[in-house]
Amino acid sequence: MSNSAYYEAAEPALTAARAAVARQVAAHGSWQISDLVDEAGQQYVDLVVEGGGVHGIALVGYVYVLEQLGVRFLRLGGTSAGAINAMLMAAAGPVATPKTDWLLAQLSAVDLQSFVDGDEDARDFIRTVLEKGGLLRYVWTGAQVLDNLREDLGLNPGIVLHEWLRALLDERGIRSLADLQRRRTLTVADGLRYRDGTPYAPAEPLRVAVVAADVTTESKVVFPEMADLYYIDPATVHPADFVRASLSIPGFYWPYRIEDLPRAGEPGGADWLARTGYGGPVPASVLLADGGILSNFPIDLFHRHFRVPACPTFGIKLGPDRTVPNHIEKFTHLVADVFSAARHGHDNDFITHNPDYRHLVSYADTSRFNWLDFNLDEPTKLALFVAGAEAAARFVAAFDWASYKEVRRQLIRAYQAADGASAGA
């Protein structure tokens, strides 16, 4: 299916978003969502995207609507499927250029079923789970994959997905972390500035942050910024490796192994302790699992309590807001909801205790689609894209940049007052 079919399906959402912008311009003389702009009038925000398996196509629909409104993205973060989107957006081109055409062409054209690259027993068991087969079928197909889980610690190697990512990044000239950092470095010539005219050209490359779980040391890992703990020469590591680590869905994919860690066998010391909380000897190798088991929607990646940001961090979640309780009637429901609680608990807690982030988060309702069903047909891909576009349109209609900054100012005063009271106690 061509990109034009997706754009045509999303046209009602885009029309609604443009109408919301027009209302803002009529009421206030302009539409502002950030204090960082470029010479063409494009506005810049940070973006964090949630993991969600095949639901990731919805993330492209969300980005599409915002790009059509002149929004561009600086720092990018995500977990699992969100890590794929974040890394591909970072690698696709300079920050001022739209990314949707290339992203959508890759994600809509690939045969997602090819990412289920285990043997026939593994594929048969996955079909049983997706089709909600009977007890006898579960027992039979489950018995056939016991050796897969025992020997490989998962059903699918993840090699096809990993190589697909490597090829896409290679196509964009990103073959190492050093390449990515060059792509993500801004200069004054790029033309970004604050609204007062001051150039915006940070000394460090714009962050790309993907979350993985180091189950060997029980550490939350953010790549590539923590790559020096795990690789002797981080600059040479292919960024696709970081993403593969982030999307190692437990049981579904083999965990990602990193061998020959720097200082293996020696005490980790202050560096490991400060950055991971782990205080033991550095292991010779580690296994990394899907970052979603710790933080599936790492909206706190770019958060700073004591500063009103020059640009907001938008976030897009896959699934409805928590307004309906789970109904648990079977053991399979319990297992699924325990995993879901583990994926979402930390991030829900962060948003609860930082309510300003509710102003920034959109929800694309993908709940009617199974996030592990890699056998998507074209109408389903189209529906996911439209769900993301509709989420963006609802967000544009509700977000008020000036009000959000005032909320942040009030929170800063509250934090400062609380710190002062604590110091005087």
Short mmCIF file of C-alpha atoms in Angstrom, two decimals:
data_model
loop_
_atom_site.label_atom_id
_atom_site.label_comp_id
_atom_site.label_asym_id
_atom_site.label_seq_id
_atom_site.Cartn_x
_atom_site.Cartn_y
_atom_site.Cartn_z
CA MET A 1 0.00 0.00 0.00
CA SER A 2 1.35 3.43 -0.94
CA ASN A 3 1.94 6.26 1.50
CA SER A 4 -0.84 8.22 -0.18
CA ALA A 5 -3.42 5.68 0.99
CA TYR A 6 -2.34 6.25 4.60
CA TYR A 7 -2.39 10.01 4.21
CA GLU A 8 -5.85 9.91 2.63
CA ALA A 9 -7.18 7.82 5.52
CA ALA A 10 -5.70 10.27 8.04
CA GLU A 11 -7.06 13.36 6.28
CA PRO A 12 -10.04 13.83 8.65
CA ALA A 13 -7.69 13.87 11.63
CA LEU A 14 -5.32 16.28 9.91
CA THR A 15 -8.22 18.55 8.95
CA ALA A 16 -9.37 18.61 12.59
CA ALA A 17 -5.84 19.45 13.74
CA ARG A 18 -5.53 22.29 11.24
CA ALA A 19 -8.89 23.65 12.40
CA ALA A 20 -7.65 23.62 16.00
CA VAL A 21 -4.53 25.55 14.96
CA ALA A 22 -6.68 28.06 13.07
CA ARG A 23 -8.75 28.66 16.20
CA GLN A 24 -5.59 29.35 18.20
CA VAL A 25 -4.34 31.79 15.57
CA ALA A 26 -7.69 33.57 15.49
CA ALA A 27 -7.81 33.86 19.28
CA HIS A 28 -4.17 34.71 20.01
CA GLY A 29 -2.58 35.77 16.74
CA SER A 30 -0.31 32.72 16.56
CA TRP A 31 -0.05 29.04 17.40
CA GLN A 32 2.83 28.36 19.78
CA ILE A 33 3.81 25.02 21.25
CA SER A 34 7.51 25.70 21.86
CA ASP A 35 10.01 28.51 22.34
CA LEU A 36 12.43 26.88 19.88
CA VAL A 37 11.85 27.70 16.20
CA ASP A 38 13.77 27.91 12.96
CA GLU A 39 13.92 30.42 10.13
CA ALA A 40 11.02 28.69 8.36
CA GLY A 41 8.81 29.06 11.42
CA GLN A 42 8.90 25.37 12.32
CA GLN A 43 8.59 24.66 16.04
CA TYR A 44 10.70 22.09 17.89
CA VAL A 45 9.76 19.65 20.65
CA ASP A 46 11.19 16.55 22.29
CA LEU A 47 9.38 13.26 21.79
CA VAL A 48 9.04 10.05 23.81
CA VAL A 49 7.20 7.10 22.28
CA GLU A 50 5.86 4.04 24.04
CA GLY A 51 6.69 0.45 23.24
CA GLY A 52 3.89 -1.73 21.93
CA GLY A 53 4.99 -4.32 19.40
CA VAL A 54 3.21 -3.97 16.08
CA HIS A 55 1.27 -0.98 17.43
CA GLY A 56 4.32 1.09 16.50
CA ILE A 57 2.69 2.04 13.18
CA ALA A 58 0.35 4.28 15.20
CA LEU A 59 3.37 6.27 16.31
CA VAL A 60 4.05 7.22 12.69
CA GLY A 61 0.48 8.49 12.33
CA TYR A 62 0.98 10.72 15.35
CA VAL A 63 4.25 12.10 13.96
CA TYR A 64 2.67 12.64 10.54
CA VAL A 65 0.00 15.05 11.79
CA LEU A 66 2.47 17.08 13.85
CA GLU A 67 4.95 17.28 10.99
CA GLN A 68 2.22 18.52 8.68
CA LEU A 69 1.59 21.33 11.18
CA GLY A 70 5.24 22.40 11.11
CA VAL A 71 6.45 20.56 14.22
CA ARG A 72 9.91 18.98 14.25
CA PHE A 73 11.59 16.79 16.85
CA LEU A 74 14.81 17.30 18.79
CA ARG A 75 15.56 14.76 21.51
CA LEU A 76 13.98 11.36 20.95
CA GLY A 77 13.35 8.51 23.36
CA GLY A 78 11.52 5.21 23.46
CA THR A 79 11.39 1.60 24.50
CA SER A 80 10.99 -1.55 22.39
CA ALA A 81 8.84 -0.62 19.35
CA GLY A 82 9.19 2.98 20.53
CA ALA A 83 12.95 2.56 20.36
CA ILE A 84 12.64 1.52 16.71
CA ASN A 85 10.69 4.65 15.89
CA ALA A 86 12.97 6.93 17.88
CA MET A 87 16.16 5.55 16.30
CA LEU A 88 14.78 5.60 12.77
CA MET A 89 13.60 9.20 13.20
CA ALA A 90 17.02 10.18 14.53
CA ALA A 91 18.82 8.52 11.65
CA ALA A 92 16.46 9.54 8.85
CA GLY A 93 17.90 12.99 8.31
CA PRO A 94 18.58 16.46 9.75
CA VAL A 95 16.16 17.61 12.44
CA ALA A 96 14.52 20.21 10.18
CA THR A 97 13.41 17.64 7.61
CA PRO A 98 10.13 15.66 7.88
CA LYS A 99 10.57 11.97 8.56
CA THR A 100 7.12 10.49 7.93
CA ASP A 101 7.48 9.61 4.24
CA TRP A 102 10.57 7.50 4.80
CA LEU A 103 9.39 5.98 8.09
CA LEU A 104 6.01 4.99 6.74
CA ALA A 105 7.47 3.55 3.55
CA GLN A 106 9.70 1.24 5.60
CA LEU A 107 7.18 0.19 8.24
CA SER A 108 4.28 -0.34 5.85
CA ALA A 109 6.31 -2.28 3.30
CA VAL A 110 8.04 -4.75 5.60
CA ASP A 111 6.50 -8.18 6.19
CA LEU A 112 6.17 -8.04 9.97
CA GLN A 113 5.63 -11.79 10.07
CA SER A 114 9.27 -12.22 9.00
CA PHE A 115 10.27 -10.86 12.41
CA VAL A 116 8.82 -14.06 13.93
CA ASP A 117 11.96 -15.96 12.97
CA GLY A 118 11.86 -18.96 15.30
CA ASP A 119 11.46 -22.57 14.20
CA GLU A 120 8.11 -24.11 13.27
CA ASP A 121 7.41 -25.22 16.85
CA ALA A 122 7.87 -21.65 18.07
CA ARG A 123 5.62 -20.23 15.36
CA ASP A 124 2.95 -22.85 16.09
CA PHE A 125 2.94 -21.97 19.78
CA ILE A 126 2.66 -18.25 19.01
CA ARG A 127 -0.29 -18.96 16.69
CA THR A 128 -1.94 -20.88 19.54
CA VAL A 129 -1.55 -17.92 21.88
CA LEU A 130 -2.84 -15.39 19.36
CA GLU A 131 -5.79 -17.56 18.36
CA LYS A 132 -6.59 -18.37 22.03
CA GLY A 133 -6.58 -22.09 21.39
CA GLY A 134 -8.02 -24.67 23.74
CA LEU A 135 -6.25 -26.19 26.72
CA LEU A 136 -5.09 -29.32 24.90
CA ARG A 137 -3.60 -27.25 22.08
CA TYR A 138 -1.80 -25.04 24.63
CA VAL A 139 -0.38 -28.12 26.36
CA TRP A 140 0.71 -29.76 23.10
CA THR A 141 2.29 -26.72 21.44
CA GLY A 142 3.77 -25.55 24.75
CA ALA A 143 5.51 -28.89 25.24
CA GLN A 144 7.11 -28.52 21.80
CA VAL A 145 8.83 -25.25 22.72
CA LEU A 146 10.22 -26.24 26.11
CA ASP A 147 13.58 -26.94 24.49
CA ASN A 148 13.55 -23.49 22.83
CA LEU A 149 13.00 -21.79 26.16
CA ARG A 150 15.49 -24.00 27.99
CA GLU A 151 18.31 -23.70 25.46
CA ASP A 152 17.74 -20.26 23.92
CA LEU A 153 15.71 -18.49 26.65
CA GLY A 154 13.20 -17.41 24.03
CA LEU A 155 11.24 -18.44 20.96
CA ASN A 156 12.64 -16.18 18.24
CA PRO A 157 16.29 -15.19 17.64
CA GLY A 158 15.33 -11.66 16.56
CA ILE A 159 17.99 -11.81 13.86
CA VAL A 160 15.69 -10.78 11.01
CA LEU A 161 14.47 -7.70 12.87
CA HIS A 162 18.01 -6.79 13.92
CA GLU A 163 19.35 -7.08 10.37
CA TRP A 164 16.41 -5.08 8.99
CA LEU A 165 17.22 -2.26 11.38
CA ARG A 166 20.92 -2.38 10.53
CA ALA A 167 20.14 -2.18 6.81
CA LEU A 168 17.82 0.82 7.24
CA LEU A 169 20.36 2.72 9.32
CA ASP A 170 23.13 1.82 6.89
CA GLU A 171 20.98 3.23 4.08
CA ARG A 172 20.90 6.57 5.91
CA GLY A 173 24.66 6.55 6.49
CA ILE A 174 24.44 5.53 10.16
CA ARG A 175 26.77 2.58 10.71
CA SER A 176 28.13 3.46 14.15
CA LEU A 177 27.38 5.54 17.21
CA ALA A 178 29.91 8.08 15.94
CA ASP A 179 27.86 8.45 12.73
CA LEU A 180 24.68 8.94 14.74
CA GLN A 181 26.25 11.60 16.92
CA ARG A 182 27.46 13.51 13.87
CA ARG A 183 23.94 13.40 12.44
CA ARG A 184 22.55 14.67 15.76
CA THR A 185 24.95 17.61 16.19
CA LEU A 186 23.49 21.06 15.58
CA THR A 187 25.41 24.15 14.56
CA VAL A 188 24.40 27.81 14.26
CA ALA A 189 24.12 27.20 10.51
CA ASP A 190 21.12 24.94 11.13
CA GLY A 191 19.15 28.07 11.96
CA LEU A 192 17.41 27.01 15.16
CA ARG A 193 16.85 29.77 17.70
CA TYR A 194 14.93 30.79 20.76
CA ARG A 195 12.03 33.15 20.17
CA ASP A 196 14.17 36.04 21.43
CA GLY A 197 16.57 35.42 18.55
CA THR A 198 19.35 33.66 20.51
CA PRO A 199 20.82 30.80 18.41
CA TYR A 200 20.17 27.27 19.63
CA ALA A 201 23.19 25.06 19.01
CA PRO A 202 23.92 22.83 22.04
CA ALA A 203 27.48 21.64 22.51
CA GLU A 204 26.46 17.99 22.83
CA PRO A 205 24.66 15.94 20.16
CA LEU A 206 20.88 15.83 20.54
CA ARG A 207 20.02 12.86 22.70
CA VAL A 208 18.53 9.67 21.39
CA ALA A 209 17.62 7.46 24.33
CA VAL A 210 16.41 3.85 24.22
CA VAL A 211 15.73 1.84 27.36
CA ALA A 212 16.79 -1.75 27.96
CA ALA A 213 16.82 -3.98 31.06
CA ASP A 214 20.12 -5.54 32.13
CA VAL A 215 18.77 -8.61 33.91
CA THR A 216 22.27 -9.80 34.85
CA THR A 217 22.87 -6.85 37.19
CA GLU A 218 19.18 -5.84 37.55
CA SER A 219 19.87 -2.43 36.04
CA LYS A 220 17.86 -0.03 33.91
CA VAL A 221 20.08 0.87 30.96
CA VAL A 222 19.68 3.89 28.70
CA PHE A 223 21.57 3.53 25.43
CA PRO A 224 23.67 5.00 23.94
CA GLU A 225 24.62 7.22 26.89
CA MET A 226 25.51 4.22 29.08
CA ALA A 227 27.24 2.32 26.28
CA ASP A 228 30.67 2.94 27.80
CA LEU A 229 29.76 0.60 30.68
CA TYR A 230 29.07 -2.23 28.25
CA TYR A 231 31.39 -1.70 25.26
CA ILE A 232 35.13 -1.17 25.10
CA ASP A 233 34.78 1.16 22.10
CA PRO A 234 31.23 2.59 22.13
CA ALA A 235 31.80 4.89 19.14
CA THR A 236 32.08 1.87 16.84
CA VAL A 237 28.89 0.13 18.01
CA HIS A 238 26.07 -0.01 15.49
CA PRO A 239 23.01 1.84 16.89
CA ALA A 240 20.78 -1.04 15.73
CA ASP A 241 22.39 -3.08 18.53
CA PHE A 242 21.00 -0.69 21.16
CA VAL A 243 17.51 -1.02 19.70
CA ARG A 244 17.73 -4.81 19.52
CA ALA A 245 18.59 -4.87 23.21
CA SER A 246 15.60 -2.65 23.99
CA LEU A 247 13.07 -4.89 22.21
CA SER A 248 14.03 -8.29 23.62
CA ILE A 249 10.46 -9.19 24.65
CA PRO A 250 10.84 -11.89 27.36
CA GLY A 251 9.99 -15.32 26.00
CA PHE A 252 9.15 -13.99 22.53
CA TYR A 253 12.69 -12.98 21.55
CA TRP A 254 16.00 -14.30 22.76
CA PRO A 255 17.57 -11.93 25.29
CA TYR A 256 20.33 -9.79 23.83
CA ARG A 257 23.81 -10.76 24.99
CA ILE A 258 26.80 -8.41 25.26
CA GLU A 259 30.18 -10.08 25.75
CA ASP A 260 33.56 -8.83 26.94
CA LEU A 261 32.47 -5.88 29.05
CA PRO A 262 35.12 -3.31 29.98
CA ARG A 263 36.86 -4.17 33.26
CA ALA A 264 35.17 -7.58 33.42
CA GLY A 265 35.85 -9.25 36.76
CA GLU A 266 36.93 -6.00 38.40
CA PRO A 267 34.80 -3.99 40.84
CA GLY A 268 32.38 -1.75 39.00
CA GLY A 269 33.31 1.08 41.30
CA ALA A 270 31.71 4.48 41.64
CA ASP A 271 30.78 4.73 37.96
CA TRP A 272 28.65 1.58 37.88
CA LEU A 273 27.20 2.35 41.30
CA ALA A 274 26.22 5.91 40.45
CA ARG A 275 24.74 5.10 37.06
CA THR A 276 23.08 1.71 37.69
CA GLY A 277 23.04 1.17 41.45
CA TYR A 278 25.03 -2.06 40.99
CA GLY A 279 28.03 -2.38 43.30
CA GLY A 280 29.50 -5.79 42.49
CA PRO A 281 32.17 -6.98 40.07
CA VAL A 282 31.63 -6.26 36.38
CA PRO A 283 30.35 -9.44 34.71
CA ALA A 284 32.12 -10.79 31.63
CA SER A 285 28.79 -10.80 29.77
CA VAL A 286 25.25 -9.63 30.38
CA LEU A 287 21.80 -10.50 29.11
CA LEU A 288 19.48 -7.64 28.26
CA ALA A 289 15.70 -7.91 28.04
CA ASP A 290 13.00 -5.63 26.73
CA GLY A 291 13.16 -2.24 28.42
CA GLY A 292 9.40 -2.38 28.72
CA ILE A 293 9.65 -4.61 31.78
CA LEU A 294 11.06 -1.56 33.61
CA SER A 295 9.79 1.49 31.69
CA ASN A 296 7.67 0.99 28.61
CA PHE A 297 6.93 4.71 28.28
CA PRO A 298 10.04 6.52 29.60
CA ILE A 299 8.49 9.99 29.61
CA ASP A 300 10.89 11.00 32.40
CA LEU A 301 13.97 10.68 30.14
CA PHE A 302 14.29 14.43 29.57
CA HIS A 303 12.55 15.71 32.71
CA ARG A 304 14.12 18.47 34.83
CA HIS A 305 12.18 19.42 37.97
CA PHE A 306 13.65 22.89 38.49
CA ARG A 307 13.47 24.32 34.99
CA VAL A 308 10.76 25.58 32.69
CA PRO A 309 11.71 23.95 29.38
CA ALA A 310 12.29 25.90 26.21
CA CYS A 311 10.45 23.12 24.43
CA PRO A 312 8.05 20.53 25.81
CA THR A 313 8.45 16.76 25.79
CA PHE A 314 5.48 15.33 23.95
CA GLY A 315 4.62 11.71 24.62
CA ILE A 316 2.46 9.21 22.75
CA LYS A 317 1.09 6.14 24.53
CA LEU A 318 -0.39 3.13 22.76
CA GLY A 319 -3.69 2.12 24.28
CA PRO A 320 -6.49 3.86 26.17
CA ASP A 321 -6.01 5.92 29.30
CA ARG A 322 -6.59 4.00 32.54
CA THR A 323 -10.32 4.53 33.03
CA VAL A 324 -11.60 0.93 33.08
CA PRO A 325 -10.39 -1.86 35.41
CA ASN A 326 -9.07 -5.13 34.02
CA HIS A 327 -11.40 -8.12 34.21
CA ILE A 328 -9.41 -11.18 35.24
CA GLU A 329 -11.31 -14.44 34.90
CA LYS A 330 -8.68 -16.87 33.62
CA PHE A 331 -5.07 -17.65 34.43
CA THR A 332 -4.06 -16.40 30.98
CA HIS A 333 -5.75 -13.07 31.80
CA LEU A 334 -3.78 -12.90 35.04
CA VAL A 335 -0.45 -13.55 33.31
CA ALA A 336 -1.18 -10.93 30.65
CA ASP A 337 -2.27 -8.31 33.18
CA VAL A 338 0.69 -8.98 35.50
CA PHE A 339 3.01 -8.36 32.53
CA SER A 340 1.03 -5.27 31.59
CA ALA A 341 1.26 -3.90 35.14
CA ALA A 342 5.03 -4.46 35.12
CA ARG A 343 5.36 -2.65 31.76
CA HIS A 344 3.31 0.36 32.80
CA GLY A 345 3.64 0.66 36.58
CA HIS A 346 6.76 2.87 36.80
CA ASP A 347 5.61 5.23 34.06
CA ASN A 348 2.06 5.54 35.42
CA ASP A 349 3.55 6.34 38.82
CA PHE A 350 5.77 9.05 37.34
CA ILE A 351 2.84 10.73 35.58
CA THR A 352 0.73 10.49 38.74
CA HIS A 353 3.39 12.29 40.79
CA ASN A 354 4.24 14.77 38.03
CA PRO A 355 0.76 15.81 36.88
CA ASP A 356 2.16 18.47 34.55
CA TYR A 357 3.00 15.60 32.21
CA ARG A 358 -0.69 14.91 31.71
CA HIS A 359 -0.65 18.06 29.58
CA LEU A 360 1.90 16.42 27.27
CA VAL A 361 0.77 12.83 26.82
CA SER A 362 -1.49 11.58 24.01
CA TYR A 363 -3.25 8.22 23.88
CA ALA A 364 -3.69 6.32 20.62
CA ASP A 365 -6.34 3.70 21.29
CA THR A 366 -4.87 0.52 19.83
CA SER A 367 -6.53 -1.79 22.36
CA ARG A 368 -8.52 -3.72 19.76
CA PHE A 369 -5.30 -4.97 18.16
CA ASN A 370 -2.98 -7.58 19.69
CA TRP A 371 0.45 -5.98 20.13
CA LEU A 372 2.21 -9.30 19.40
CA ASP A 373 0.23 -10.16 16.27
CA PHE A 374 2.91 -9.75 13.61
CA ASN A 375 0.56 -11.07 10.92
CA LEU A 376 -1.08 -7.69 10.26
CA ASP A 377 -3.06 -7.15 7.09
CA GLU A 378 -3.06 -3.82 5.25
CA PRO A 379 -6.41 -2.58 6.65
CA THR A 380 -5.11 -3.13 10.19
CA LYS A 381 -1.89 -1.23 9.47
CA LEU A 382 -4.03 1.57 8.06
CA ALA A 383 -6.27 1.61 11.14
CA LEU A 384 -3.25 1.83 13.44
CA PHE A 385 -1.83 4.76 11.48
CA VAL A 386 -5.18 6.57 11.70
CA ALA A 387 -5.37 5.91 15.47
CA GLY A 388 -2.06 7.73 15.89
CA ALA A 389 -3.18 10.60 13.66
CA GLU A 390 -6.40 11.00 15.66
CA ALA A 391 -4.43 11.07 18.90
CA ALA A 392 -2.31 13.92 17.54
CA ALA A 393 -5.40 15.86 16.45
CA ARG A 394 -6.96 15.57 19.93
CA PHE A 395 -3.70 16.68 21.50
CA VAL A 396 -3.31 19.73 19.28
CA ALA A 397 -6.84 20.83 20.16
CA ALA A 398 -6.14 20.64 23.90
CA PHE A 399 -2.51 21.70 24.40
CA ASP A 400 -1.79 25.25 25.58
CA TRP A 401 1.93 26.11 25.71
CA ALA A 402 1.54 29.26 27.82
CA SER A 403 -0.63 27.45 30.38
CA TYR A 404 1.79 24.55 30.53
CA LYS A 405 4.73 26.85 31.24
CA GLU A 406 2.76 28.50 34.04
CA VAL A 407 2.06 25.07 35.56
CA ARG A 408 5.79 24.37 35.48
CA ARG A 409 6.56 27.71 37.17
CA GLN A 410 4.11 26.91 39.96
CA LEU A 411 5.64 23.47 40.44
CA ILE A 412 9.14 24.95 40.63
CA ARG A 413 7.99 27.33 43.36
CA ALA A 414 6.42 24.38 45.20
CA TYR A 415 9.62 22.31 44.91
CA GLN A 416 11.71 25.22 46.17
CA ALA A 417 9.37 25.82 49.08
CA ALA A 418 9.44 22.13 49.99
CA ASP A 419 13.24 22.08 49.85
CA GLY A 420 13.43 25.17 52.03
CA ALA A 421 11.07 23.67 54.58
CA SER A 422 13.06 20.45 54.58
CA ALA A 423 16.36 22.30 55.09
CA GLY A 424 14.93 24.23 58.04
CA ALA A 425 13.44 21.18 59.74
#
